[in-house]
Coordinates of C-alpha atoms in Angstrom, one line a residue:
M27 CA 5.9 5.3 -27.2
L28 CA 5.3 2.8 -24.4
W29 CA 8.4 4.0 -22.5
L30 CA 7.0 7.5 -22.3
L31 CA 4.4 6.4 -19.8
P32 CA 6.8 6.0 -16.8
V33 CA 9.6 8.2 -18.2
L34 CA 7.6 11.4 -18.3
P35 CA 6.8 11.6 -14.6
L36 CA 10.2 10.2 -13.8
A37 CA 11.8 13.0 -15.8
G38 CA 9.6 15.5 -13.9
A39 CA 10.8 14.1 -10.5
V40 CA 14.5 14.2 -11.6
V41 CA 14.3 17.8 -12.9
L42 CA 12.5 19.1 -9.8
L43 CA 14.9 17.3 -7.4
L44 CA 18.1 18.3 -9.2
L45 CA 17.2 22.0 -9.9
G46 CA 16.3 22.6 -6.3
R47 CA 15.0 26.0 -5.3
V48 CA 15.5 27.3 -8.9
S49 CA 12.2 25.6 -9.8
D50 CA 10.2 26.6 -6.7
R51 CA 8.1 29.1 -8.6
W52 CA 7.1 26.8 -11.4
G53 CA 7.9 23.3 -10.2
H54 CA 4.3 22.4 -9.3
W55 CA 3.2 23.2 -12.8
L56 CA 5.9 21.0 -14.3
G57 CA 4.8 18.2 -12.0
C58 CA 1.2 18.6 -13.2
L59 CA 2.3 18.8 -16.9
M60 CA 4.3 15.5 -16.6
A61 CA 1.4 13.7 -15.0
V62 CA -1.1 15.0 -17.6
A63 CA 1.3 14.2 -20.5
S64 CA 1.6 10.6 -19.2
F65 CA -2.2 10.4 -19.1
G66 CA -2.3 11.7 -22.7
V67 CA 0.1 8.9 -23.7
A68 CA -2.1 6.4 -21.9
V69 CA -5.2 7.6 -23.7
W70 CA -3.4 7.4 -27.0
A71 CA -2.2 3.9 -26.3
F72 CA -5.8 2.9 -25.3
T73 CA -7.2 4.3 -28.5
D74 CA -4.5 2.5 -30.5
M75 CA -5.2 -0.8 -28.6
L76 CA -9.0 -0.5 -29.4
G77 CA -8.1 -0.2 -33.1
R78 CA -6.3 -3.6 -33.2
A79 CA -7.6 -7.1 -33.3
E80 CA -8.0 -8.8 -29.9
A81 CA -5.1 -11.2 -30.5
D82 CA -2.8 -8.3 -31.4
R83 CA -3.6 -5.9 -28.5
A84 CA -0.8 -6.8 -26.1
V85 CA 2.4 -4.9 -26.8
H86 CA 5.8 -6.1 -25.5
H87 CA 9.1 -4.2 -25.8
S88 CA 12.5 -5.1 -24.4
F89 CA 14.8 -2.0 -24.0
F90 CA 18.0 -3.7 -22.9
S91 CA 19.5 -6.8 -21.2
W92 CA 19.3 -6.0 -17.5
V93 CA 20.7 -9.1 -15.9
P94 CA 22.8 -11.0 -18.5
V95 CA 24.3 -13.8 -16.4
A96 CA 24.8 -17.5 -17.3
G97 CA 21.8 -18.8 -15.3
L98 CA 19.5 -15.8 -15.4
Q99 CA 18.6 -13.7 -18.3
A100 CA 16.3 -10.8 -17.4
D101 CA 15.6 -7.9 -19.8
F102 CA 14.3 -4.5 -18.8
A103 CA 11.1 -5.0 -20.7
L104 CA 7.6 -3.5 -20.6
Q105 CA 4.3 -4.8 -21.7
L106 CA 0.9 -3.2 -22.3
D107 CA -2.0 -5.5 -22.4
Q108 CA -5.7 -5.1 -21.4
L109 CA -5.0 -5.5 -17.6
S110 CA -2.0 -3.1 -17.5
M111 CA -4.0 -0.7 -19.7
C112 CA -6.7 -0.4 -17.0
F113 CA -4.1 0.5 -14.4
A114 CA -2.2 2.9 -16.6
L115 CA -5.4 4.9 -17.3
L116 CA -6.3 4.9 -13.6
I117 CA -2.9 5.8 -12.3
T118 CA -2.3 8.6 -14.7
G119 CA -5.9 9.9 -14.9
V120 CA -6.7 10.0 -11.2
G121 CA -3.0 10.9 -10.5
S122 CA -3.2 13.9 -12.7
L123 CA -6.4 15.2 -11.0
I124 CA -4.6 14.8 -7.6
H125 CA -1.6 16.7 -8.9
I126 CA -3.9 19.6 -10.0
Y127 CA -5.7 19.5 -6.7
S128 CA -2.4 19.7 -4.9
V129 CA -1.5 23.0 -6.5
G130 CA -4.2 24.6 -4.4
Y131 CA -3.9 22.4 -1.3
M132 CA -0.1 22.9 -1.0
S133 CA -0.1 26.5 -2.2
H134 CA 1.4 27.9 1.0
D135 CA 3.8 25.0 1.8
P136 CA 7.5 25.9 1.4
G137 CA 8.3 22.4 0.3
R138 CA 5.7 22.3 -2.6
R139 CA 8.3 21.7 -5.3
R140 CA 9.7 18.7 -3.4
F141 CA 6.2 17.4 -2.9
F142 CA 5.5 17.4 -6.6
A143 CA 8.8 15.7 -7.3
Y144 CA 7.7 12.9 -4.9
L145 CA 4.3 12.7 -6.5
N146 CA 5.9 12.3 -9.9
L147 CA 8.2 9.7 -8.6
F148 CA 5.2 7.8 -7.2
L149 CA 3.5 7.8 -10.5
A150 CA 6.6 6.6 -12.3
A151 CA 7.3 3.8 -9.9
M152 CA 3.7 2.6 -10.0
L153 CA 3.7 2.6 -13.8
V154 CA 6.9 0.6 -14.0
L155 CA 5.2 -1.9 -11.6
V156 CA 2.1 -2.4 -13.7
L157 CA 3.8 -2.3 -17.1
A158 CA 6.6 -4.7 -16.2
D159 CA 7.1 -7.7 -18.5
N160 CA 8.7 -9.8 -15.8
Y161 CA 8.7 -10.1 -12.0
L162 CA 12.1 -8.5 -11.7
V163 CA 11.1 -5.3 -13.3
L164 CA 7.8 -5.5 -11.3
Y165 CA 9.9 -5.7 -8.2
L166 CA 11.8 -2.6 -9.2
G167 CA 8.6 -0.7 -9.5
W168 CA 7.4 -2.4 -6.2
E169 CA 10.3 -1.0 -4.3
G170 CA 10.1 2.4 -6.0
V171 CA 6.5 2.7 -4.8
G172 CA 7.7 1.8 -1.3
L173 CA 10.4 4.5 -1.4
A174 CA 7.9 7.2 -2.7
S175 CA 5.3 6.3 -0.1
Y176 CA 8.0 6.7 2.6
L177 CA 9.0 10.1 1.3
L178 CA 5.4 11.3 1.0
I179 CA 4.0 9.9 4.3
G180 CA 6.9 11.5 6.1
F181 CA 6.8 14.7 4.0
W182 CA 6.3 16.8 7.1
H183 CA 9.2 15.0 8.8
E184 CA 9.6 17.7 11.3
K185 CA 6.6 16.3 13.0
P186 CA 7.6 13.2 15.1
S187 CA 4.2 11.5 14.3
A188 CA 4.8 11.9 10.5
A189 CA 8.4 10.6 10.8
T190 CA 7.2 7.6 12.9
A191 CA 4.4 6.9 10.5
A192 CA 6.7 6.9 7.5
K193 CA 9.1 4.5 9.2
K194 CA 6.2 2.2 10.2
A195 CA 5.0 2.0 6.7
F196 CA 8.5 1.3 5.4
V197 CA 9.2 -1.4 8.0
V198 CA 5.8 -3.2 7.6
N199 CA 6.1 -3.2 3.8
R200 CA 9.6 -4.7 4.1
V201 CA 8.0 -7.8 5.6
G202 CA 5.7 -8.1 2.5
D203 CA 8.6 -7.3 0.2
M204 CA 10.6 -10.1 1.6
G205 CA 7.8 -12.5 0.6
L206 CA 7.9 -11.2 -3.0
A207 CA 11.7 -11.3 -3.1
I208 CA 11.7 -15.0 -1.9
A209 CA 9.0 -15.7 -4.5
L210 CA 11.4 -14.5 -7.2
F211 CA 14.1 -16.9 -5.9
V212 CA 11.6 -19.8 -6.0
M213 CA 10.6 -18.9 -9.5
F214 CA 14.2 -18.8 -10.7
A215 CA 14.9 -22.1 -8.9
T216 CA 11.8 -23.8 -10.4
F217 CA 11.4 -22.3 -13.8
G218 CA 14.9 -20.8 -14.5
S219 CA 13.3 -17.5 -15.3
V220 CA 11.3 -14.7 -13.8
D221 CA 9.6 -13.8 -17.1
F222 CA 5.8 -13.8 -16.9
G223 CA 5.4 -16.0 -20.1
Q224 CA 8.0 -18.6 -19.0
V225 CA 6.7 -18.8 -15.4
F226 CA 3.1 -19.2 -16.5
A227 CA 3.9 -21.7 -19.2
G228 CA 5.9 -23.8 -16.8
A229 CA 3.3 -23.7 -14.0
P230 CA 1.1 -26.6 -15.2
D231 CA 4.1 -28.9 -15.1
T232 CA 5.1 -27.9 -11.5
S233 CA 4.1 -29.6 -8.3
E234 CA 1.1 -28.2 -6.5
A235 CA 3.2 -27.9 -3.3
T236 CA 5.7 -25.6 -5.1
L237 CA 2.9 -23.5 -6.6
T238 CA 1.2 -23.2 -3.2
V239 CA 4.4 -21.9 -1.6
L240 CA 4.9 -19.5 -4.5
G241 CA 1.3 -18.3 -4.2
L242 CA 1.5 -17.7 -0.4
L243 CA 4.7 -15.8 -0.9
L244 CA 3.0 -13.6 -3.5
L245 CA 0.1 -13.2 -1.1
L246 CA 2.4 -12.0 1.6
G247 CA 3.8 -9.3 -0.8
A248 CA 0.3 -8.3 -1.7
C249 CA -0.7 -8.0 2.0
G250 CA 2.1 -5.5 2.6
K251 CA 1.4 -3.2 -0.2
S252 CA -2.4 -3.4 0.0
A253 CA -2.6 -3.2 3.8
Q254 CA -4.3 -6.6 4.3
V255 CA -4.4 -8.5 7.5
P256 CA -1.9 -9.2 9.1
L257 CA 0.2 -6.3 7.5
Q258 CA -2.5 -3.7 7.7
S259 CA -1.2 -1.6 10.7
W260 CA 0.6 1.0 8.7
L261 CA -2.4 2.3 6.7
G262 CA -4.1 4.4 9.4
D263 CA -0.8 6.0 10.5
A264 CA -0.1 6.9 6.8
M265 CA -2.7 9.7 7.2
E266 CA 0.1 11.8 8.7
G267 CA 1.1 12.8 5.1
P268 CA -0.7 15.6 3.2
T269 CA -4.2 14.7 2.2
P270 CA -3.4 14.4 -1.6
V271 CA -0.9 11.7 -0.6
S272 CA -3.7 9.8 1.1
A273 CA -5.8 10.1 -2.0
L274 CA -3.0 8.9 -4.3
I275 CA -2.0 6.0 -2.0
H276 CA -5.6 4.9 -1.3
A277 CA -7.2 5.3 -4.7
A278 CA -4.8 5.0 -7.6
T279 CA -1.4 3.6 -6.6
M280 CA 0.1 1.8 -3.7
V281 CA -2.8 -0.2 -2.2
T282 CA -3.9 -1.4 -5.6
A283 CA -0.5 -3.0 -6.3
G284 CA -1.4 -6.1 -4.3
V285 CA -4.6 -6.7 -6.2
Y286 CA -2.7 -6.3 -9.5
L287 CA 0.0 -8.8 -8.3
I288 CA -2.7 -11.4 -7.6
A289 CA -4.6 -10.8 -10.8
R290 CA -1.4 -10.9 -12.9
S291 CA -0.3 -14.1 -11.2
G292 CA -3.6 -15.8 -11.8
P293 CA -2.1 -18.8 -13.7
I294 CA -0.2 -19.6 -10.5
F295 CA -3.1 -19.2 -8.1
D296 CA -5.5 -21.1 -10.4
L297 CA -3.3 -24.2 -10.0
A298 CA -2.8 -23.8 -6.2
P299 CA -6.2 -24.1 -4.5
A300 CA -4.7 -23.8 -1.0
A301 CA -3.1 -20.5 -1.9
R302 CA -6.4 -19.2 -3.4
T303 CA -8.1 -20.2 -0.2
G304 CA -5.5 -18.1 1.7
V305 CA -6.3 -15.2 -0.6
V306 CA -10.1 -15.3 0.0
I307 CA -9.6 -15.7 3.8
V308 CA -7.3 -12.7 3.9
G309 CA -9.8 -10.7 1.8
A310 CA -12.9 -11.7 3.9
V311 CA -11.1 -11.0 7.2
T312 CA -9.8 -7.7 6.1
L313 CA -13.0 -6.3 4.6
L314 CA -14.7 -6.9 8.0
F315 CA -11.6 -5.8 10.0
G316 CA -11.4 -2.4 8.2
A317 CA -15.2 -1.9 8.3
I318 CA -15.3 -2.4 12.1
V319 CA -12.4 -0.1 12.7
G320 CA -14.0 2.6 10.5
C321 CA -17.0 2.7 12.8
A322 CA -14.9 3.9 15.7
K323 CA -12.8 6.6 14.1
D324 CA -13.5 10.3 14.7
D325 CA -10.6 11.4 12.5
I326 CA -12.1 11.8 9.0
K327 CA -9.0 10.7 7.2
K328 CA -8.5 7.6 9.4
A329 CA -12.2 6.7 8.9
L330 CA -11.6 6.8 5.1
A331 CA -8.3 4.9 5.6
A332 CA -10.1 2.1 7.4
S333 CA -12.7 2.2 4.5
T334 CA -9.9 1.7 2.0
M335 CA -8.6 -1.3 3.9
S336 CA -12.1 -2.8 3.8
Q337 CA -12.7 -2.1 0.1
I338 CA -9.3 -3.5 -0.9
G339 CA -10.4 -6.6 1.1
Y340 CA -13.4 -6.9 -1.2
M341 CA -11.0 -6.8 -4.2
V342 CA -8.7 -9.4 -2.7
L343 CA -11.7 -11.6 -1.9
A344 CA -12.9 -11.4 -5.5
A345 CA -9.4 -12.1 -6.9
G346 CA -9.1 -15.2 -4.7
L347 CA -12.2 -16.6 -6.4
G348 CA -10.2 -17.2 -9.6
P349 CA -11.3 -16.5 -13.2
A350 CA -14.8 -15.8 -12.0
G351 CA -13.5 -13.0 -9.8
Y352 CA -10.5 -11.4 -11.4
A353 CA -12.4 -9.0 -13.7
V354 CA -14.9 -8.2 -10.9
A355 CA -12.0 -7.3 -8.6
I356 CA -10.5 -5.0 -11.2
M357 CA -13.9 -3.4 -11.8
H358 CA -14.2 -2.5 -8.1
L359 CA -10.6 -1.3 -8.1
L360 CA -11.4 1.1 -10.9
T361 CA -14.7 2.4 -9.5
H362 CA -13.0 2.7 -6.1
G363 CA -10.3 4.8 -7.7
F364 CA -12.9 7.4 -8.5
F365 CA -15.0 7.5 -5.4
K366 CA -12.3 7.0 -2.9
A367 CA -10.0 9.7 -4.5
G368 CA -13.1 12.0 -4.5
L369 CA -13.8 11.2 -0.8
F370 CA -10.2 12.0 0.3
L371 CA -10.0 15.2 -1.7
G372 CA -13.3 16.2 -0.2
A373 CA -11.9 15.5 3.2
G374 CA -8.9 17.6 2.3
S375 CA -11.3 20.4 1.3
V376 CA -13.0 20.2 4.6
M377 CA -9.7 20.3 6.5
H378 CA -8.6 23.2 4.3
A379 CA -11.6 25.1 5.5
M380 CA -11.4 24.1 9.1
N381 CA -7.8 25.0 10.0
D382 CA -6.6 21.4 9.4
E383 CA -9.0 20.1 12.0
T384 CA -9.6 16.3 11.4
D385 CA -12.0 15.5 14.2
M386 CA -15.5 15.1 12.7
R387 CA -17.1 15.8 16.1
R388 CA -15.9 19.4 15.6
Y389 CA -17.6 19.8 12.2
G390 CA -21.3 19.7 11.6
G391 CA -23.6 21.7 9.3
L392 CA -21.0 22.3 6.6
R393 CA -23.3 21.4 3.7
V394 CA -24.6 25.0 3.6
L395 CA -21.2 26.7 3.7
M396 CA -19.4 24.2 1.4
P397 CA -22.0 23.2 -1.2
I398 CA -19.6 21.9 -3.9
T399 CA -17.6 19.8 -1.4
F400 CA -20.9 18.5 0.1
A401 CA -22.3 17.5 -3.3
T402 CA -19.1 15.8 -4.6
F403 CA -18.4 14.1 -1.3
G404 CA -22.1 13.0 -1.1
L405 CA -21.9 11.4 -4.6
G406 CA -18.8 9.5 -3.5
Y407 CA -20.6 8.4 -0.4
L408 CA -23.6 7.1 -2.4
A409 CA -21.1 5.3 -4.6
I410 CA -19.2 3.5 -1.8
I411 CA -22.2 2.3 0.0
G412 CA -23.6 0.9 -3.2
V413 CA -26.8 2.9 -3.9
P414 CA -28.0 2.4 -7.5
P415 CA -27.1 3.7 -10.1
F416 CA -23.8 4.8 -8.6
A417 CA -20.5 3.1 -9.3
G418 CA -20.2 1.0 -6.1
F419 CA -23.6 -0.6 -6.7
F420 CA -22.4 -2.3 -9.8
S421 CA -18.9 -3.3 -8.7
K422 CA -19.4 -4.3 -5.0
D423 CA -22.7 -6.1 -5.7
R424 CA -20.9 -8.1 -8.4
I425 CA -18.3 -9.1 -5.8
I426 CA -21.0 -10.2 -3.3
E427 CA -22.8 -12.1 -6.2
T428 CA -19.5 -13.8 -7.2
A429 CA -18.8 -14.8 -3.6
F430 CA -22.2 -16.5 -3.3
G431 CA -21.8 -17.9 -6.8
H432 CA -18.7 -19.8 -5.6
G433 CA -21.0 -22.4 -4.2
G434 CA -20.9 -24.6 -1.2
A435 CA -20.4 -23.7 2.4
M436 CA -17.4 -21.5 1.6
G437 CA -19.3 -19.6 -1.0
F438 CA -22.1 -18.9 1.5
T439 CA -19.7 -17.9 4.2
L440 CA -17.8 -15.5 1.9
G441 CA -21.0 -14.1 0.6
M442 CA -22.4 -13.5 4.0
A443 CA -19.1 -11.8 5.1
A444 CA -19.2 -9.5 2.0
L445 CA -22.9 -8.8 2.7
L446 CA -22.2 -7.9 6.3
G447 CA -19.4 -5.7 5.2
A448 CA -21.7 -3.8 3.0
G449 CA -24.0 -3.0 5.9
I450 CA -21.2 -1.9 8.1
T451 CA -19.8 0.3 5.3
A452 CA -23.2 2.0 5.0
F453 CA -23.2 2.6 8.8
Y454 CA -19.7 4.2 9.1
M455 CA -19.9 6.2 5.8
T456 CA -23.3 7.6 6.8
R457 CA -21.8 8.5 10.2
V458 CA -19.0 10.4 8.3
M459 CA -21.6 12.3 6.2
L460 CA -23.8 13.2 9.2
L461 CA -21.0 14.2 11.5
T462 CA -19.4 16.4 8.8
F463 CA -22.2 18.0 6.8
F464 CA -25.4 17.7 8.9
G465 CA -26.5 18.4 12.5
E466 CA -25.6 21.4 14.6
R467 CA -22.4 23.4 14.1
R468 CA -19.7 22.1 16.5
W469 CA -16.6 23.9 15.3
H470 CA -14.5 26.3 17.3
A471 CA -14.8 30.0 17.2
D472 CA -11.6 30.5 15.3
A473 CA -12.8 28.3 12.4
H474 CA -14.3 30.0 9.3
P475 CA -15.5 27.3 7.0
H476 CA -15.5 28.3 3.3
E477 CA -15.5 26.6 -0.1
A478 CA -12.2 25.5 -1.6
P479 CA -10.8 27.3 -4.6
A480 CA -11.7 26.2 -8.2
I481 CA -8.4 24.4 -8.7
M482 CA -9.4 22.1 -5.9
T483 CA -13.1 21.7 -6.6
G484 CA -12.5 21.1 -10.3
P485 CA -10.8 17.7 -9.8
M486 CA -13.4 16.8 -7.1
I487 CA -16.2 17.4 -9.6
L488 CA -14.6 15.2 -12.2
L489 CA -14.1 12.4 -9.7
A490 CA -17.7 12.7 -8.6
V491 CA -18.8 12.3 -12.3
G492 CA -16.7 9.1 -12.3
S493 CA -18.3 8.0 -9.1
V494 CA -21.7 8.3 -10.8
F495 CA -21.1 6.7 -14.2
S496 CA -18.0 4.5 -14.1
G497 CA -19.8 1.4 -12.7
G498 CA -22.6 1.4 -15.3
M499 CA -20.1 2.0 -18.0
F500 CA -18.0 -1.0 -17.0
V501 CA -21.0 -3.3 -16.6
F502 CA -22.8 -2.3 -19.8
G503 CA -22.7 -5.2 -22.2
S504 CA -20.1 -6.9 -19.9
S505 CA -17.6 -4.5 -21.4
L506 CA -14.9 -4.8 -18.8
Q507 CA -15.3 -8.6 -18.5
N508 CA -14.9 -9.0 -22.2
W509 CA -12.0 -6.6 -22.3
L510 CA -10.0 -8.4 -19.6
E511 CA -11.0 -12.0 -20.7
P512 CA -7.8 -12.5 -22.9
V513 CA -5.6 -11.8 -19.8
V514 CA -7.5 -13.1 -16.8
G515 CA -10.0 -15.6 -18.4
T516 CA -13.6 -16.0 -17.3
G517 CA -15.4 -18.3 -14.9
H518 CA -19.0 -19.4 -14.1
H519 CA -21.2 -19.4 -11.0
A520 CA -21.9 -22.7 -9.3
E521 CA -25.3 -24.3 -9.7
G522 CA -27.9 -23.3 -7.1
A523 CA -26.3 -19.9 -6.4
P524 CA -28.7 -17.0 -5.7
S525 CA -29.5 -14.8 -8.7
A526 CA -28.1 -11.4 -9.2
L527 CA -31.5 -9.8 -8.4
V528 CA -31.8 -11.6 -5.1
V529 CA -28.3 -10.6 -4.1
S530 CA -28.9 -7.0 -5.1
L531 CA -32.1 -6.7 -3.2
A532 CA -30.5 -8.3 -0.1
T533 CA -27.6 -6.0 -0.3
L534 CA -29.8 -2.9 -0.6
A535 CA -31.8 -4.1 2.4
V536 CA -28.6 -4.5 4.5
V537 CA -27.3 -1.1 3.3
A538 CA -30.6 0.5 4.3
I539 CA -30.4 -1.0 7.7
G540 CA -26.9 0.4 8.2
V541 CA -27.9 3.8 7.0
A542 CA -30.9 3.8 9.4
I543 CA -28.9 2.8 12.4
A544 CA -26.4 5.6 11.7
Y545 CA -29.1 8.2 11.1
R546 CA -30.8 7.2 14.4
Q547 CA -27.5 7.5 16.4
Y548 CA -25.9 10.5 14.8
Q549 CA -28.8 12.6 13.5
M550 CA -31.7 12.0 15.9
Q551 CA -29.5 12.2 19.0
H552 CA -27.1 14.8 20.3
V553 CA -23.5 14.5 19.2
S554 CA -20.9 15.5 21.8
E555 CA -17.6 17.2 20.8
V556 CA -15.8 14.6 22.8
A557 CA -16.2 10.9 22.1
P558 CA -18.0 9.1 24.9
V559 CA -16.2 6.6 27.0
A560 CA -16.3 3.2 25.3
V561 CA -18.5 0.8 27.2
T562 CA -18.5 -2.3 25.0
P563 CA -15.4 -4.5 24.4
L564 CA -15.9 -4.2 20.6
T565 CA -15.9 -0.4 20.7
V566 CA -12.7 -0.4 22.8
A567 CA -11.1 -2.8 20.4
A568 CA -12.2 -0.9 17.3
R569 CA -10.8 2.4 18.7
R570 CA -7.5 0.5 19.2
D571 CA -7.6 -0.8 15.6
L572 CA -8.7 -4.2 16.8
Y573 CA -5.3 -4.5 18.7
G574 CA -3.4 -4.8 15.5
D575 CA -0.4 -2.8 16.9
A576 CA -0.6 -4.7 20.2
L577 CA -0.6 -8.0 18.4
N578 CA 2.4 -7.0 16.3
E579 CA 4.2 -5.8 19.4
A580 CA 3.4 -9.0 21.3
V581 CA 4.1 -11.5 18.5
F582 CA 6.9 -9.7 16.6
M583 CA 8.4 -6.7 18.3
R584 CA 9.0 -8.0 21.9
P585 CA 10.2 -11.5 20.8
G586 CA 12.4 -9.8 18.2
A587 CA 13.8 -7.4 20.9
H588 CA 14.5 -10.3 23.2
L589 CA 16.2 -12.2 20.4
T590 CA 18.2 -9.2 19.5
R591 CA 19.3 -8.7 23.1
S592 CA 20.2 -12.4 23.4
L593 CA 22.3 -12.2 20.2
V594 CA 24.0 -9.1 21.5
F595 CA 24.7 -11.0 24.8
V596 CA 26.1 -13.9 22.9
D597 CA 28.2 -11.6 20.7
N598 CA 29.5 -9.6 23.7
R599 CA 30.1 -12.5 26.1
G600 CA 30.7 -15.3 23.6
I601 CA 32.3 -14.3 20.4
D602 CA 33.8 -11.0 21.6
G603 CA 34.6 -12.8 24.9
I604 CA 36.8 -15.4 23.2
V605 CA 38.5 -12.8 21.2
N606 CA 39.1 -10.5 24.2
T607 CA 40.2 -13.4 26.4
T608 CA 42.7 -14.5 23.8
A609 CA 44.0 -11.0 23.5
A610 CA 44.3 -10.5 27.2
F611 CA 46.1 -13.9 27.6
I612 CA 48.7 -13.0 25.0
G613 CA 49.0 -9.5 26.4
G614 CA 49.6 -10.8 30.0
L615 CA 52.0 -13.4 28.8
S616 CA 54.0 -10.8 26.8
A617 CA 54.1 -8.6 29.9
R618 CA 55.6 -11.4 32.0
I619 CA 58.1 -12.4 29.3
R620 CA 59.1 -8.8 28.9
R621 CA 60.4 -8.7 32.5
V622 CA 63.2 -11.2 31.5
Q623 CA 64.7 -8.5 29.2
T624 CA 66.4 -6.4 31.9
G625 CA 69.0 -4.6 29.6
F626 CA 72.0 -5.6 31.9
V627 CA 74.9 -7.5 30.2
R628 CA 75.7 -9.4 33.4
S629 CA 72.1 -10.8 33.4
Y630 CA 72.4 -11.9 29.8
A631 CA 75.9 -13.5 30.5
L632 CA 74.5 -15.4 33.5
S633 CA 71.6 -16.6 31.3
M634 CA 74.0 -17.8 28.6
F635 CA 76.2 -19.5 31.2
T636 CA 73.2 -21.2 32.8
G637 CA 71.9 -22.4 29.4
A638 CA 75.3 -23.7 28.4
A639 CA 75.7 -25.5 31.8
L640 CA 72.3 -27.2 31.3
V641 CA 73.2 -28.3 27.8
V642 CA 76.5 -29.8 29.0
A643 CA 74.7 -31.5 31.8
A644 CA 72.2 -33.0 29.5
L645 CA 74.9 -34.3 27.2
L646 CA 76.8 -35.9 30.0
A647 CA 73.7 -37.5 31.3
V648 CA 73.0 -39.0 27.9
R649 CA 76.6 -40.3 27.5
L650 CA 76.5 -41.9 31.0
M651 CA 73.3 -43.7 30.1

């Protein structure tokens, strides 16, 4: 029944797209049914996996020979092991809740059926990605996720901003996808296969230089999908899509793909220290990058998008720490799936009540009028900033602890970066809470805030429950660590690393400082409806996304445009010039030769006589010589 996991949502997408308007009245329910059915299969598979011995838990199944050529044999094969099981449950479980929420959120949208078809397609592609038995099938799911994200981000394509955002996400992801594609070429050239088992088995006998190149190419692919520096610029603009899309991309599907790729490719990174160093640097830089940007955003969705960038940075940082960090990274990925989906759905509930207003400076005091949204969003807030006993306390603290436990100067630097990120996270998330739910009411007269309907608040409540209990459940008895150990292995802290208690107390102190600063600035002082003029260079930079777009424009777009114009000039004046000059020469010569053909017999007779005379003269000259 493994094939049912991706096939069910894929079938839903196909039916909804092919039937067209015939399914407008019930298409959204079919989309929900396919997602929930896939989740049911995932639960059944998980229960079945628990009933088997540890050595027999991984399931592999080849469906058909996909690429049967002499040098490359690649099957369309799926596998379900402990790592992919975690993702399958997250994708289908959280994805199903987002589907149900979308029934209410998109109730008045004329394109609702098409929206649910794209949601189903998104789930199917992501499930193929995480269930793949080889890198080629993984790449198929990888590109499917890219297609679905393009369709969903640009769902309201009649808006120029949405169309531009979809194109931007597509183009930026193509850069990362090229890294993954070239990595497949390197694998085939080195190992003669793209199968996980053969690649990992051959890695110990491969040179470190080759593995480093391979690891860096895989990291480039991960940066694109997971919006890590330097390919992070698309994530904020992706908020142009409907809010459920944001929840799906940021919590359960697309941005987690890069973390999965790194964890799945652990045997390669473990043998390439330079590539692992690249991973931890990217993670550390991105977690601070996203956190700083989040402090300057007044758009509630863009603030949460920057938060996602930062939290994925934590996961990438942990994954770069090797066997000691893989399970910790996956743990934070799972807890993040609950509280970030809940936060985005809560933001959607607020927008639903505020005439689609996204500027938090025009909210205020909504906790009284929207108590369920306030409570569920608040639980997600406590989870993401890491207040015990909420989910983020267990997962993010473990990442900070693992970073310090790496030992040496690098371990200390990474730990301090992660600790600083926790404090900034507490600041900008407290800012979001205060601007939205506390303080004076700053909304316009035409806004009439009200609680969302039950079909929207129900999924929010379930996600809030996960935000409360998932972290403790994964930590209890090292359950998640033991579960993933057969796939990702296990590691140990370096000697002299600070204890877990010391790290937790330090983290809580930094979080408290971040909360206090935000409370002083946004609760004890007046909040204007218009953002004040930025006076510090850091504030200006943060409002401009730390000049990510400007950097891309200066480093890639403008040189690329100049290169394109140069190539066009060479093509027009060089290649086309040679062709056109040759054609003009032949044409001119033909025109001049054509003048000899007058059509008069006397001219032809004179030509013949002249030619004969010249021949006779030449013969006489030769004879006399």
